[in-house]
CSV table of C-alpha atoms and ligand atoms in Angstrom, one decimal:
chain,number,residue,atom,x,y,z
A,1,MET,CA,24.9,12.9,-16.3
A,2,SER,CA,27.5,10.4,-15.2
A,3,PHE,CA,27.6,8.1,-12.3
A,4,PRO,CA,31.0,6.4,-12.5
A,5,TRP,CA,30.5,4.2,-9.5
A,6,ALA,CA,27.3,2.7,-11.3
A,7,LYS,CA,29.1,1.8,-14.6
A,8,HIS,CA,32.1,-0.1,-13.4
A,9,TYR,CA,31.7,-3.1,-11.2
A,10,GLU,CA,34.9,-4.4,-9.7
A,11,PRO,CA,34.3,-7.9,-8.0
A,12,LYS,CA,36.0,-7.7,-4.4
A,13,SER,CA,36.8,-11.3,-4.1
A,14,GLY,CA,37.8,-14.2,-6.3
A,15,PHE,CA,34.6,-15.9,-5.5
A,16,THR,CA,32.3,-13.0,-6.5
A,17,LYS,CA,34.5,-12.6,-9.7
A,18,TRP,CA,33.8,-16.3,-10.6
A,19,ILE,CA,30.2,-15.9,-10.0
A,20,ASP,CA,29.8,-12.6,-11.7
A,21,GLU,CA,31.4,-14.2,-14.9
A,22,ARG,CA,29.0,-16.9,-15.0
A,23,LEU,CA,25.9,-15.3,-13.6
A,24,PRO,CA,26.1,-11.5,-13.2
A,25,LEU,CA,24.1,-11.4,-10.0
A,26,PRO,CA,26.7,-9.6,-8.0
A,27,ARG,CA,26.8,-6.9,-10.7
A,28,LEU,CA,22.8,-6.7,-10.5
A,29,VAL,CA,22.9,-6.3,-6.8
A,30,TYR,CA,25.6,-3.7,-6.9
A,31,GLY,CA,23.4,-1.8,-9.5
A,32,ALA,CA,20.2,-2.3,-7.8
A,33,VAL,CA,20.7,-1.8,-4.0
A,34,GLY,CA,24.6,-1.5,-3.7
A,35,ALA,CA,27.3,1.2,-4.2
A,36,GLY,CA,26.4,1.4,-7.9
A,37,TYR,CA,22.9,2.8,-7.3
A,38,PRO,CA,22.9,6.5,-7.0
A,39,VAL,CA,20.2,8.0,-4.9
A,40,PRO,CA,19.3,11.6,-4.0
A,41,ARG,CA,21.1,12.5,-1.0
A,42,ASN,CA,18.2,14.4,0.8
A,43,LEU,CA,15.8,11.5,1.2
A,44,ASN,CA,13.8,11.7,4.5
A,45,TYR,CA,12.6,8.8,6.6
A,46,PHE,CA,9.3,8.6,4.4
A,47,TRP,CA,11.6,6.9,1.8
A,48,ASN,CA,12.1,3.9,4.2
A,49,PHE,CA,8.4,2.8,3.7
A,50,GLY,CA,9.0,0.9,0.3
A,51,VAL,CA,11.7,-1.2,1.8
A,52,LEU,CA,9.6,-1.8,4.9
A,53,ALA,CA,6.7,-2.8,2.7
A,54,GLY,CA,8.9,-5.4,1.1
A,55,ALA,CA,10.0,-6.7,4.5
A,56,ALA,CA,6.3,-6.9,5.6
A,57,LEU,CA,5.6,-9.1,2.5
A,58,ALA,CA,8.5,-11.2,3.4
A,59,ILE,CA,7.4,-11.7,6.9
A,60,GLN,CA,3.8,-12.6,5.7
A,61,ILE,CA,5.1,-15.2,3.1
A,62,VAL,CA,7.6,-16.9,5.6
A,63,THR,CA,4.9,-17.0,8.3
A,64,GLY,CA,2.0,-18.0,5.9
A,65,ILE,CA,3.9,-21.0,4.6
A,66,VAL,CA,4.5,-22.4,7.9
A,67,LEU,CA,1.0,-21.7,9.1
A,68,ALA,CA,-0.4,-23.5,5.9
A,69,MET,CA,1.4,-26.6,7.1
A,70,HIS,CA,-0.9,-26.9,10.1
A,71,TYR,CA,-4.1,-25.3,8.7
A,72,ALA,CA,-6.9,-27.4,7.2
A,73,ALA,CA,-9.1,-25.6,4.7
A,74,ASN,CA,-12.3,-27.5,5.3
A,75,GLY,CA,-15.4,-25.8,6.7
A,76,GLY,CA,-15.8,-28.7,9.3
A,77,VAL,CA,-12.3,-28.3,10.7
A,78,ALA,CA,-10.8,-25.0,9.7
A,79,PHE,CA,-11.8,-23.2,12.9
A,80,ASP,CA,-10.5,-25.9,14.9
A,81,SER,CA,-7.2,-26.2,12.9
A,82,VAL,CA,-6.5,-22.6,13.8
A,83,GLU,CA,-7.0,-23.1,17.5
A,84,HIS,CA,-4.8,-26.1,17.0
A,85,ILE,CA,-2.2,-23.8,15.7
A,86,MET,CA,-2.6,-21.5,18.7
A,87,ARG,CA,-2.4,-24.1,21.3
A,88,ASP,CA,-0.6,-27.4,20.2
A,89,VAL,CA,1.9,-26.4,17.4
A,90,ASN,CA,5.2,-25.3,18.7
A,91,GLY,CA,5.4,-21.6,18.4
A,92,GLY,CA,2.1,-21.7,16.6
A,93,TRP,CA,0.6,-18.7,18.6
A,94,PHE,CA,3.7,-16.7,17.5
A,95,LEU,CA,3.3,-17.5,13.8
A,96,ARG,CA,-0.5,-16.9,13.9
A,97,TYR,CA,-0.3,-13.6,15.7
A,98,ALA,CA,2.7,-12.5,13.6
A,99,HIS,CA,0.8,-13.3,10.3
A,100,ALA,CA,-2.5,-11.6,11.5
A,101,ASN,CA,-0.8,-8.4,13.0
A,102,GLY,CA,1.8,-8.5,10.1
A,103,ALA,CA,-1.2,-8.0,7.6
A,104,SER,CA,-2.0,-4.7,9.7
A,105,MET,CA,1.5,-3.7,9.8
A,106,PHE,CA,1.8,-4.2,6.1
A,107,PHE,CA,-1.2,-2.0,5.4
A,108,VAL,CA,0.0,0.7,7.7
A,109,VAL,CA,3.5,0.8,6.0
A,110,VAL,CA,1.8,0.8,2.5
A,111,TYR,CA,-0.7,3.5,3.4
A,112,ILE,CA,2.2,5.7,4.6
A,113,HIS,CA,4.1,4.8,1.3
A,114,ILE,CA,1.0,5.9,-0.8
A,115,PHE,CA,0.5,9.1,1.0
A,116,ARG,CA,4.4,9.8,0.7
A,117,GLY,CA,3.9,9.4,-3.0
A,118,LEU,CA,0.9,11.9,-2.9
A,119,PHE,CA,2.7,14.6,-0.8
A,120,TYR,CA,5.9,14.7,-2.9
A,121,GLY,CA,4.1,14.1,-6.3
A,122,SER,CA,6.0,10.8,-6.9
A,123,TYR,CA,3.2,9.6,-9.3
A,124,LYS,CA,4.2,12.3,-11.8
A,125,ALA,CA,6.3,11.9,-15.0
A,126,PRO,CA,8.6,10.3,-15.4
A,127,ARG,CA,7.5,7.9,-12.5
A,128,GLU,CA,3.8,7.1,-13.8
A,129,MET,CA,4.6,3.5,-14.2
A,130,ILE,CA,6.0,3.0,-10.7
A,131,TRP,CA,2.7,4.5,-9.5
A,132,LEU,CA,0.5,2.4,-11.9
A,133,LEU,CA,2.3,-0.8,-10.7
A,134,GLY,CA,1.9,0.5,-7.0
A,135,VAL,CA,-1.8,0.8,-7.5
A,136,THR,CA,-1.9,-2.8,-8.8
A,137,ILE,CA,0.0,-4.0,-5.8
A,138,PHE,CA,-2.4,-2.4,-3.5
A,139,LEU,CA,-5.5,-4.0,-5.4
A,140,LEU,CA,-3.8,-7.3,-5.2
A,141,MET,CA,-3.0,-6.8,-1.4
A,142,MET,CA,-6.6,-6.2,-0.7
A,143,ALA,CA,-7.8,-9.3,-2.6
A,144,THR,CA,-5.1,-11.3,-0.5
A,145,ALA,CA,-6.0,-9.9,2.8
A,146,PHE,CA,-9.8,-10.3,2.2
A,147,MET,CA,-9.3,-14.1,1.4
A,148,GLY,CA,-6.8,-14.6,4.2
A,149,TYR,CA,-9.4,-13.2,6.7
A,150,VAL,CA,-12.0,-15.9,5.6
A,151,LEU,CA,-9.6,-18.7,6.3
A,152,PRO,CA,-10.0,-19.0,10.3
A,153,TRP,CA,-13.7,-19.7,9.6
A,154,GLY,CA,-15.0,-17.4,12.4
A,155,GLN,CA,-18.3,-15.6,12.3
A,156,MET,CA,-16.6,-12.4,10.7
A,157,SER,CA,-14.9,-14.5,8.2
A,158,PHE,CA,-18.1,-16.2,7.2
A,159,TRP,CA,-20.2,-13.2,7.1
A,160,GLY,CA,-17.4,-11.0,5.7
A,161,ALA,CA,-17.3,-13.5,2.7
A,162,GLN,CA,-21.1,-13.5,2.4
A,163,VAL,CA,-21.2,-9.6,2.4
A,164,ILE,CA,-18.2,-9.1,0.0
A,165,THR,CA,-19.3,-11.8,-2.6
A,166,GLY,CA,-22.9,-10.4,-2.2
A,167,PHE,CA,-21.7,-7.2,-4.0
A,168,PHE,CA,-21.2,-8.9,-7.2
A,169,SER,CA,-24.7,-10.1,-7.3
A,170,ALA,CA,-25.5,-6.2,-7.7
A,171,ILE,CA,-24.1,-6.5,-11.3
A,172,PRO,CA,-27.1,-6.6,-13.5
A,173,VAL,CA,-28.0,-9.9,-15.4
A,174,VAL,CA,-24.7,-11.8,-14.7
A,175,GLY,CA,-24.3,-10.7,-11.1
A,176,ASP,CA,-25.7,-13.9,-9.4
A,177,THR,CA,-23.9,-16.2,-11.9
A,178,ILE,CA,-20.5,-14.5,-11.0
A,179,ARG,CA,-21.3,-14.8,-7.2
A,180,ILE,CA,-22.0,-18.5,-7.5
A,181,TRP,CA,-19.0,-19.0,-9.6
A,182,LEU,CA,-16.7,-17.1,-7.1
A,183,LEU,CA,-18.1,-19.1,-4.1
A,184,GLY,CA,-18.5,-22.4,-5.9
A,185,GLY,CA,-21.9,-22.6,-4.4
A,186,TYR,CA,-24.9,-20.5,-3.3
A,187,ALA,CA,-23.3,-19.5,0.0
A,188,PRO,CA,-19.6,-19.4,1.6
A,189,ASP,CA,-18.7,-23.1,2.3
A,190,ASP,CA,-16.0,-25.7,1.5
A,191,ALA,CA,-15.6,-24.8,-2.0
A,192,ALA,CA,-15.2,-21.2,-1.2
A,193,LEU,CA,-12.8,-21.8,1.7
A,194,ASN,CA,-10.8,-24.0,-0.7
A,195,ARG,CA,-10.5,-21.6,-3.5
A,196,PHE,CA,-9.8,-18.6,-1.2
A,197,PHE,CA,-6.9,-20.7,0.6
A,198,SER,CA,-5.6,-21.6,-2.9
A,199,LEU,CA,-5.6,-17.9,-4.1
A,200,HIS,CA,-4.4,-16.6,-0.7
A,201,TYR,CA,-1.4,-18.7,-1.2
A,202,LEU,CA,-0.9,-17.8,-4.6
A,203,LEU,CA,-1.4,-14.1,-4.7
A,204,PRO,CA,1.6,-13.0,-2.3
A,205,PHE,CA,4.0,-14.5,-5.0
A,206,VAL,CA,2.1,-12.6,-7.9
A,207,ILE,CA,2.4,-9.4,-5.6
A,208,ALA,CA,6.2,-10.2,-5.3
A,209,GLY,CA,6.3,-10.5,-9.0
A,210,VAL,CA,4.7,-7.1,-9.5
A,211,ILE,CA,7.1,-5.6,-6.9
A,212,ILE,CA,10.0,-6.5,-9.1
A,213,LEU,CA,8.6,-4.8,-11.9
A,214,HIS,CA,7.7,-1.7,-9.5
A,215,ILE,CA,11.4,-1.5,-8.4
A,216,TRP,CA,12.7,-2.0,-12.0
A,217,ALA,CA,10.5,0.8,-13.0
A,218,LEU,CA,12.0,2.9,-10.1
A,219,HIS,CA,15.3,2.2,-11.3
A,220,ILE,CA,14.7,3.9,-14.6
A,221,PRO,CA,14.3,7.6,-13.4
A,222,GLY,CA,15.7,6.8,-9.9
A,223,SER,CA,14.0,8.0,-6.6
A,224,ASN,CA,12.0,11.3,-6.4
A,225,ASN,CA,13.1,13.6,-3.3
A,226,PRO,CA,11.6,15.7,-0.9
A,227,THR,CA,12.1,18.8,-3.1
A,228,GLY,CA,10.7,17.1,-6.3
A,229,VAL,CA,13.6,18.8,-8.3
A,230,ASP,CA,15.6,16.4,-10.6
A,231,VAL,CA,18.9,15.3,-9.9
A,232,LYS,CA,21.4,17.6,-11.4
A,233,GLY,CA,24.7,15.7,-11.1
A,234,GLU,CA,26.8,13.7,-9.0
A,235,GLN,CA,26.9,16.2,-6.2
A,236,ASP,CA,23.1,15.6,-5.7
A,237,THR,CA,23.4,11.9,-5.1
A,238,VAL,CA,25.1,9.3,-2.7
A,239,PRO,CA,25.5,5.6,-3.3
A,240,PHE,CA,22.6,3.6,-2.0
A,241,HIS,CA,25.1,1.3,0.0
A,242,PRO,CA,26.3,2.3,2.7
A,243,TYR,CA,24.2,5.4,3.0
A,244,TYR,CA,20.7,4.2,2.5
A,245,THR,CA,21.2,0.5,3.4
A,246,ALA,CA,22.2,2.0,6.9
A,247,LYS,CA,19.1,4.2,6.9
A,248,ASP,CA,16.8,1.7,5.9
A,249,GLY,CA,18.3,-0.7,8.4
A,250,PHE,CA,17.5,1.6,11.1
A,251,GLY,CA,14.0,2.0,9.9
A,252,LEU,CA,13.6,-1.7,9.8
A,253,GLY,CA,14.8,-2.1,13.5
A,254,VAL,CA,12.0,0.7,14.5
A,255,PHE,CA,9.4,-1.2,12.4
A,256,LEU,CA,10.3,-4.6,14.0
A,257,PHE,CA,10.3,-2.8,17.5
A,258,ILE,CA,6.6,-1.6,16.9
A,259,PHE,CA,5.5,-4.8,15.3
A,260,ALA,CA,6.9,-6.7,18.2
A,261,ALA,CA,5.2,-4.5,20.8
A,262,LEU,CA,1.9,-5.2,19.1
A,263,LEU,CA,2.4,-8.8,18.7
A,264,PHE,CA,3.6,-9.7,22.2
A,265,PHE,CA,1.5,-7.1,24.2
A,266,ALA,CA,-1.7,-6.5,22.2
A,267,PRO,CA,-2.0,-9.2,19.7
A,268,ASN,CA,-5.9,-9.1,19.5
A,269,SER,CA,-6.4,-5.5,19.7
A,270,LEU,CA,-6.9,-5.0,15.9
A,271,GLY,CA,-9.0,-8.2,15.4
A,272,HIS,CA,-12.8,-8.6,15.9
A,273,PRO,CA,-13.8,-10.7,18.9
A,274,ASP,CA,-16.6,-12.3,16.9
A,275,ASN,CA,-14.0,-14.1,14.8
A,276,TYR,CA,-13.4,-16.2,17.9
A,277,ILE,CA,-16.8,-17.6,17.4
A,278,PRO,CA,-17.0,-20.5,14.7
A,279,ALA,CA,-18.8,-19.7,11.4
A,280,ASN,CA,-22.7,-20.0,11.9
A,281,ALA,CA,-24.7,-19.5,8.8
A,282,LEU,CA,-27.8,-19.4,10.9
A,283,GLN,CA,-26.8,-16.5,13.1
A,284,THR,CA,-25.9,-13.1,11.7
A,285,PRO,CA,-23.5,-10.9,13.8
A,286,ALA,CA,-25.1,-7.6,15.1
A,287,HIS,CA,-22.5,-5.7,13.0
A,288,ILE,CA,-20.4,-6.9,10.2
A,289,VAL,CA,-17.3,-5.1,9.9
A,290,PRO,CA,-14.2,-5.8,7.8
A,291,GLU,CA,-10.5,-5.4,9.1
A,292,TRP,CA,-9.7,-1.7,9.9
A,293,TYR,CA,-7.6,-1.3,6.7
A,294,PHE,CA,-11.0,-1.7,4.7
A,295,TRP,CA,-12.8,0.7,6.7
A,296,PRO,CA,-12.6,3.9,4.5
A,297,PHE,CA,-13.6,1.8,1.3
A,298,TYR,CA,-16.5,0.1,3.4
A,299,ALA,CA,-17.8,3.5,4.3
A,300,ILE,CA,-17.8,4.6,0.6
A,301,LEU,CA,-19.8,1.4,-0.1
A,302,ARG,CA,-22.3,2.0,2.5
A,303,ALA,CA,-22.9,5.7,1.6
A,304,PHE,CA,-25.1,4.9,-1.1
A,305,THR,CA,-28.5,4.3,0.4
A,306,VAL,CA,-31.1,5.4,-2.5
A,307,ASP,CA,-31.3,4.2,-6.0
A,308,PHE,CA,-30.5,6.8,-8.7
A,309,ILE,CA,-31.8,7.0,-12.3
A,310,GLY,CA,-32.9,3.3,-12.1
A,311,ILE,CA,-29.4,2.2,-10.7
A,312,PRO,CA,-29.9,0.2,-7.4
A,313,ALA,CA,-28.1,1.8,-4.4
A,314,LYS,CA,-26.1,-1.4,-3.9
A,315,LEU,CA,-24.6,-1.3,-7.4
A,316,LEU,CA,-23.8,2.4,-6.8
A,317,GLY,CA,-22.1,1.6,-3.6
A,318,VAL,CA,-20.0,-1.2,-5.3
A,319,LEU,CA,-19.1,1.0,-8.3
A,320,ALA,CA,-17.9,3.8,-6.0
A,321,MET,CA,-15.8,1.5,-3.9
A,322,PHE,CA,-14.0,0.1,-6.7
A,323,GLY,CA,-13.9,3.5,-8.4
A,324,SER,CA,-12.3,5.1,-5.3
A,325,ILE,CA,-9.3,2.9,-5.9
A,326,LEU,CA,-9.5,2.8,-9.7
A,327,LEU,CA,-9.4,6.4,-9.9
A,328,LEU,CA,-5.9,6.4,-8.4
A,329,PHE,CA,-4.8,4.8,-11.9
A,330,PHE,CA,-5.6,8.5,-13.5
A,331,LEU,CA,-3.9,10.4,-10.9
A,332,PRO,CA,-0.8,11.1,-12.9
A,333,TRP,CA,-2.9,12.8,-15.7
A,334,LEU,CA,-5.6,14.5,-13.2
A,335,ASP,CA,-2.7,16.5,-11.7
A,336,SER,CA,-1.0,18.6,-14.4
A,337,SER,CA,1.0,20.9,-12.1
A,338,PRO,CA,4.7,20.7,-13.3
A,339,VAL,CA,5.9,20.9,-9.5
A,340,ARG,CA,6.0,17.7,-7.7
A,341,SER,CA,6.6,18.4,-4.0
A,342,ALA,CA,3.8,19.7,-1.9
A,343,ASN,CA,6.6,21.7,-0.1
A,344,TYR,CA,6.5,24.1,-3.0
A,345,ARG,CA,2.6,23.8,-3.5
A,346,PRO,CA,0.9,25.8,-0.9
A,347,LEU,CA,-2.7,25.1,-2.2
A,348,TYR,CA,-2.0,21.4,-2.9
A,349,ARG,CA,-0.5,21.1,0.6
A,350,ILE,CA,-3.5,22.2,2.4
A,351,PHE,CA,-5.9,19.9,0.2
A,352,PHE,CA,-3.5,17.0,0.9
A,353,TRP,CA,-4.1,17.3,4.6
A,354,VAL,CA,-7.8,17.7,4.1
A,355,LEU,CA,-7.7,14.5,2.1
A,356,VAL,CA,-5.9,12.7,4.9
A,357,ALA,CA,-8.5,14.0,7.5
A,358,ASP,CA,-11.2,12.9,5.1
A,359,VAL,CA,-9.8,9.3,4.6
A,360,LEU,CA,-9.4,9.1,8.5
A,361,VAL,CA,-13.1,10.1,8.9
A,362,LEU,CA,-14.2,7.7,6.3
A,363,GLY,CA,-12.2,5.0,8.3
A,364,TRP,CA,-14.0,5.9,11.4
A,365,CYS,CA,-17.4,5.7,9.7
A,366,GLY,CA,-16.7,2.4,8.1
A,367,GLY,CA,-15.7,0.8,11.3
A,368,SER,CA,-18.9,2.2,13.0
A,369,PRO,CA,-22.5,0.8,12.8
A,370,ALA,CA,-24.2,2.1,9.9
A,371,THR,CA,-26.6,4.4,11.8
A,372,PRO,CA,-28.0,7.5,10.0
A,373,LEU,CA,-25.4,9.9,11.4
A,374,TYR,CA,-22.6,7.7,10.4
A,375,VAL,CA,-24.1,7.3,7.0
A,376,ILE,CA,-24.6,11.1,6.5
A,377,ILE,CA,-21.0,11.6,7.5
A,378,SER,CA,-19.8,8.8,5.1
A,379,GLN,CA,-21.8,10.5,2.3
A,380,ILE,CA,-20.2,13.8,2.7
A,381,SER,CA,-16.8,12.3,3.2
A,382,ALA,CA,-17.2,10.0,0.2
A,383,ALA,CA,-18.2,13.0,-2.0
A,384,TYR,CA,-15.3,15.0,-0.8
A,385,TYR,CA,-13.0,12.1,-1.6
A,386,PHE,CA,-14.2,12.1,-5.3
A,387,ALA,CA,-14.3,15.7,-5.4
A,388,HIS,CA,-10.5,16.0,-4.4
A,389,PHE,CA,-9.4,13.8,-7.0
A,390,LEU,CA,-11.7,14.7,-9.9
A,391,ILE,CA,-12.3,18.3,-9.4
A,392,ILE,CA,-10.1,20.0,-6.7
A,393,ILE,CA,-6.7,18.5,-8.0
A,394,PRO,CA,-7.4,19.3,-11.8
A,395,ILE,CA,-8.3,22.9,-10.9
A,396,ILE,CA,-5.5,23.7,-8.3
A,397,SER,CA,-2.9,22.0,-10.4
A,398,ARG,CA,-3.8,24.9,-13.1
A,399,ALA,CA,-4.7,27.7,-10.8
A,400,GLU,CA,-2.1,27.3,-8.2
A,401,ARG,CA,0.9,29.6,-8.0
A,402,PRO,CA,3.9,27.4,-6.5
A,403,THR,CA,6.7,29.0,-4.5
A,404,PRO,CA,10.2,29.0,-5.9
A,405,LEU,CA,12.0,25.8,-6.3
A,406,PRO,CA,15.5,25.4,-5.5
A,407,ASN,CA,18.0,25.2,-8.2
A,408,SER,CA,19.1,21.8,-7.1
A,409,ILE,CA,19.0,19.2,-4.4
A,410,THR,CA,22.3,20.1,-3.1
A,411,GLU,CA,21.4,23.9,-2.8
A,412,ALA,CA,18.3,22.9,-0.8
A,413,VAL,CA,20.2,20.7,1.5
A,414,LEU,CA,22.9,23.4,2.1
A,415,ALA,CA,20.3,26.1,2.5
A,416,LYS,CA,18.5,24.0,5.2
A,417,LYS,CA,21.8,23.4,7.0
A,418,GLY,CA,22.5,27.3,6.7
A,419,GLY,CA,25.7,26.5,4.4
A,420,THR,CA,25.0,28.6,1.6
A,421,SER,CA,22.1,31.1,0.9
A,422,PRO,CA,19.6,29.7,-1.5
A,423,ALA,CA,19.6,31.4,-4.9
A,424,HIS,CA,15.9,30.7,-5.3
A,425,THR,CA,14.6,30.7,-8.8
A,426,ALA,CA,11.3,32.4,-9.6
A,427,LEU,CA,9.1,29.7,-11.1
A,428,SER,CA,7.8,30.3,-14.5
A,429,GLY,CA,5.6,27.3,-14.7
A,430,SER,CA,8.3,24.8,-15.3
A,431,ALA,CA,9.4,22.1,-12.8
A,432,VAL,CA,12.9,22.3,-14.0
A,433,PRO,CA,14.3,25.3,-12.5
A,434,ALA,CA,16.7,27.6,-14.2
A,435,GLU,CA,20.4,26.7,-13.9
B,1,HEM,C1,4.1,-4.5,-1.3
B,1,HEM,C2,3.9,-3.2,-1.7
B,1,HEM,C3,5.1,-2.3,-2.0
B,1,HEM,C4,6.3,-2.6,-2.0
B,1,HEM,C5,7.1,-3.7,-1.4
B,1,HEM,C6,6.9,-1.3,-2.7
B,1,HEM,C7,8.2,-1.0,-2.7
B,1,HEM,C8,9.0,0.1,-3.1
B,1,HEM,C9,10.2,0.4,-2.9
B,1,HEM,C10,11.2,-0.4,-2.3
B,1,HEM,C11,10.4,1.8,-3.4
B,1,HEM,C12,11.7,2.5,-3.3
B,1,HEM,C13,11.9,3.1,-1.9
B,1,HEM,C14,10.9,4.1,-1.5
B,1,HEM,O1,10.7,5.2,-2.4
B,1,HEM,O2,10.3,4.1,-0.6
B,1,HEM,C15,9.1,2.2,-3.8
B,1,HEM,C16,8.8,3.4,-4.4
B,1,HEM,C17,7.7,3.7,-4.9
B,1,HEM,N1,6.3,3.2,-4.6
B,1,HEM,FE1,6.3,1.5,-3.9
B,1,HEM,N2,6.0,-0.4,-3.0
B,1,HEM,C18,4.7,-1.0,-2.6
B,1,HEM,C19,3.4,-0.6,-2.9
B,1,HEM,C20,3.2,0.8,-3.5
B,1,HEM,C21,1.9,1.3,-3.6
B,1,HEM,C22,0.6,0.7,-3.3
B,1,HEM,C23,2.1,2.4,-4.4
B,1,HEM,C24,1.0,3.4,-4.9
B,1,HEM,C25,-0.3,3.2,-4.9
B,1,HEM,C26,3.5,2.6,-4.5
B,1,HEM,C27,4.0,3.6,-5.2
B,1,HEM,C28,5.5,4.0,-5.3
B,1,HEM,C29,6.1,5.2,-5.8
B,1,HEM,C30,5.3,6.3,-6.6
B,1,HEM,C31,7.4,5.1,-5.6
B,1,HEM,C32,8.6,6.2,-6.0
B,1,HEM,C33,8.8,6.9,-4.9
B,1,HEM,C34,9.8,8.0,-5.2
B,1,HEM,O3,10.8,7.8,-5.9
B,1,HEM,O4,9.5,9.1,-4.5
B,1,HEM,N3,4.1,1.5,-4.0
B,1,HEM,N4,8.2,1.2,-3.8
């Protein structure tokens, strides 16, 4: 397959020619996000979310760097330094609200990005590495967000740190030692605050590095698309620039509009009021809840209430919580169906939506008090979550009979527009339809 515009870069001005001959950066940009990068012509708006995640990370880094100029990572003054940012620093309220709500926007975007991948089978061959790097990014994001939430040193910061680092003491024999090592003491205090601040500053740059690998890996096979059918030739693609720069630009505008509405009109709606109370080691809040984006995993953690074959319930909860994310690493091999897109997988599509509902129910339970009813619902939903990946997916990927795939992306696009009649191919177990 040949993409002539990808191969031949012609500098447009003397200046870019001069740079390109000394440092081929213009060539790299042209091939990576310019007219030299062929992209399937049928990508829908769900393909905007990777770029939006990158934009969200950039916003977090820029606002975070300026916040760090005014923040003090010391247990005695951390809370006050945040109030100082809110009241005295020029535009400080804006920076802080942008950073706090930016974290929520980042997770919204990344959750949609992940579920897009699940729906269209973007984790399947030959894109496994993109997916594995994505799950790594997700883990790093969670660690970064957790440590960032500790920094304002409010009640929820302190008790969140207490609870989360407490999980590690559930590990047999070495657990307590690990917890003390993580905190730099027996309880969250100055040492913990300093190391969390240091790591919270460092990790976004590590994430940026992994994103470069993620996008590099993406450029090997190129993007998947809503049909899941491979690109068959030039007629199936359009150059990234100007087609997807324009589409991503529009998506970015909508994203910033929603972000601005949240930031200017409801900046505290996603936060917990208890975090406006300074940290107090002698007063435990009635309900310790993490930020909303951790709720599904928090529900899985709390779903374990009894010991099982000698393993303490707390350790089971911790293992299940980490397991719920780690099993995503194995997804490309758990799903053996050769068809990627759920559009052609009637059974998978149903279970996909059941999974979405299940994760929403888990999130609802994780954000609610651990009363017996919520715990029972969490237990059922957590069991379903694992069953989805470990039992349902492997079974339906073998048993399901997919609907016929289009012969090519172009054929699917034209069929949708009513241009030509789709010459559908009867599927005989292969993801590559007959020519
Ligand atoms: C900071 C976080 C992330 C950034 C900046 C990012 C960026 C991107 C970009 C720019 C793309 C290409 C555009 C698109 O397909 O939307 C992409 C594709 C992809 N990403 Fe991410 N990503 C992030 C996190 C993740 C996570 C957490 C996962 C999965 C667990 C993931 C899985 C994928 C997959 C499978 C593709 C290929 C999609 C396709 O071709 O259909 N990404 N990512």
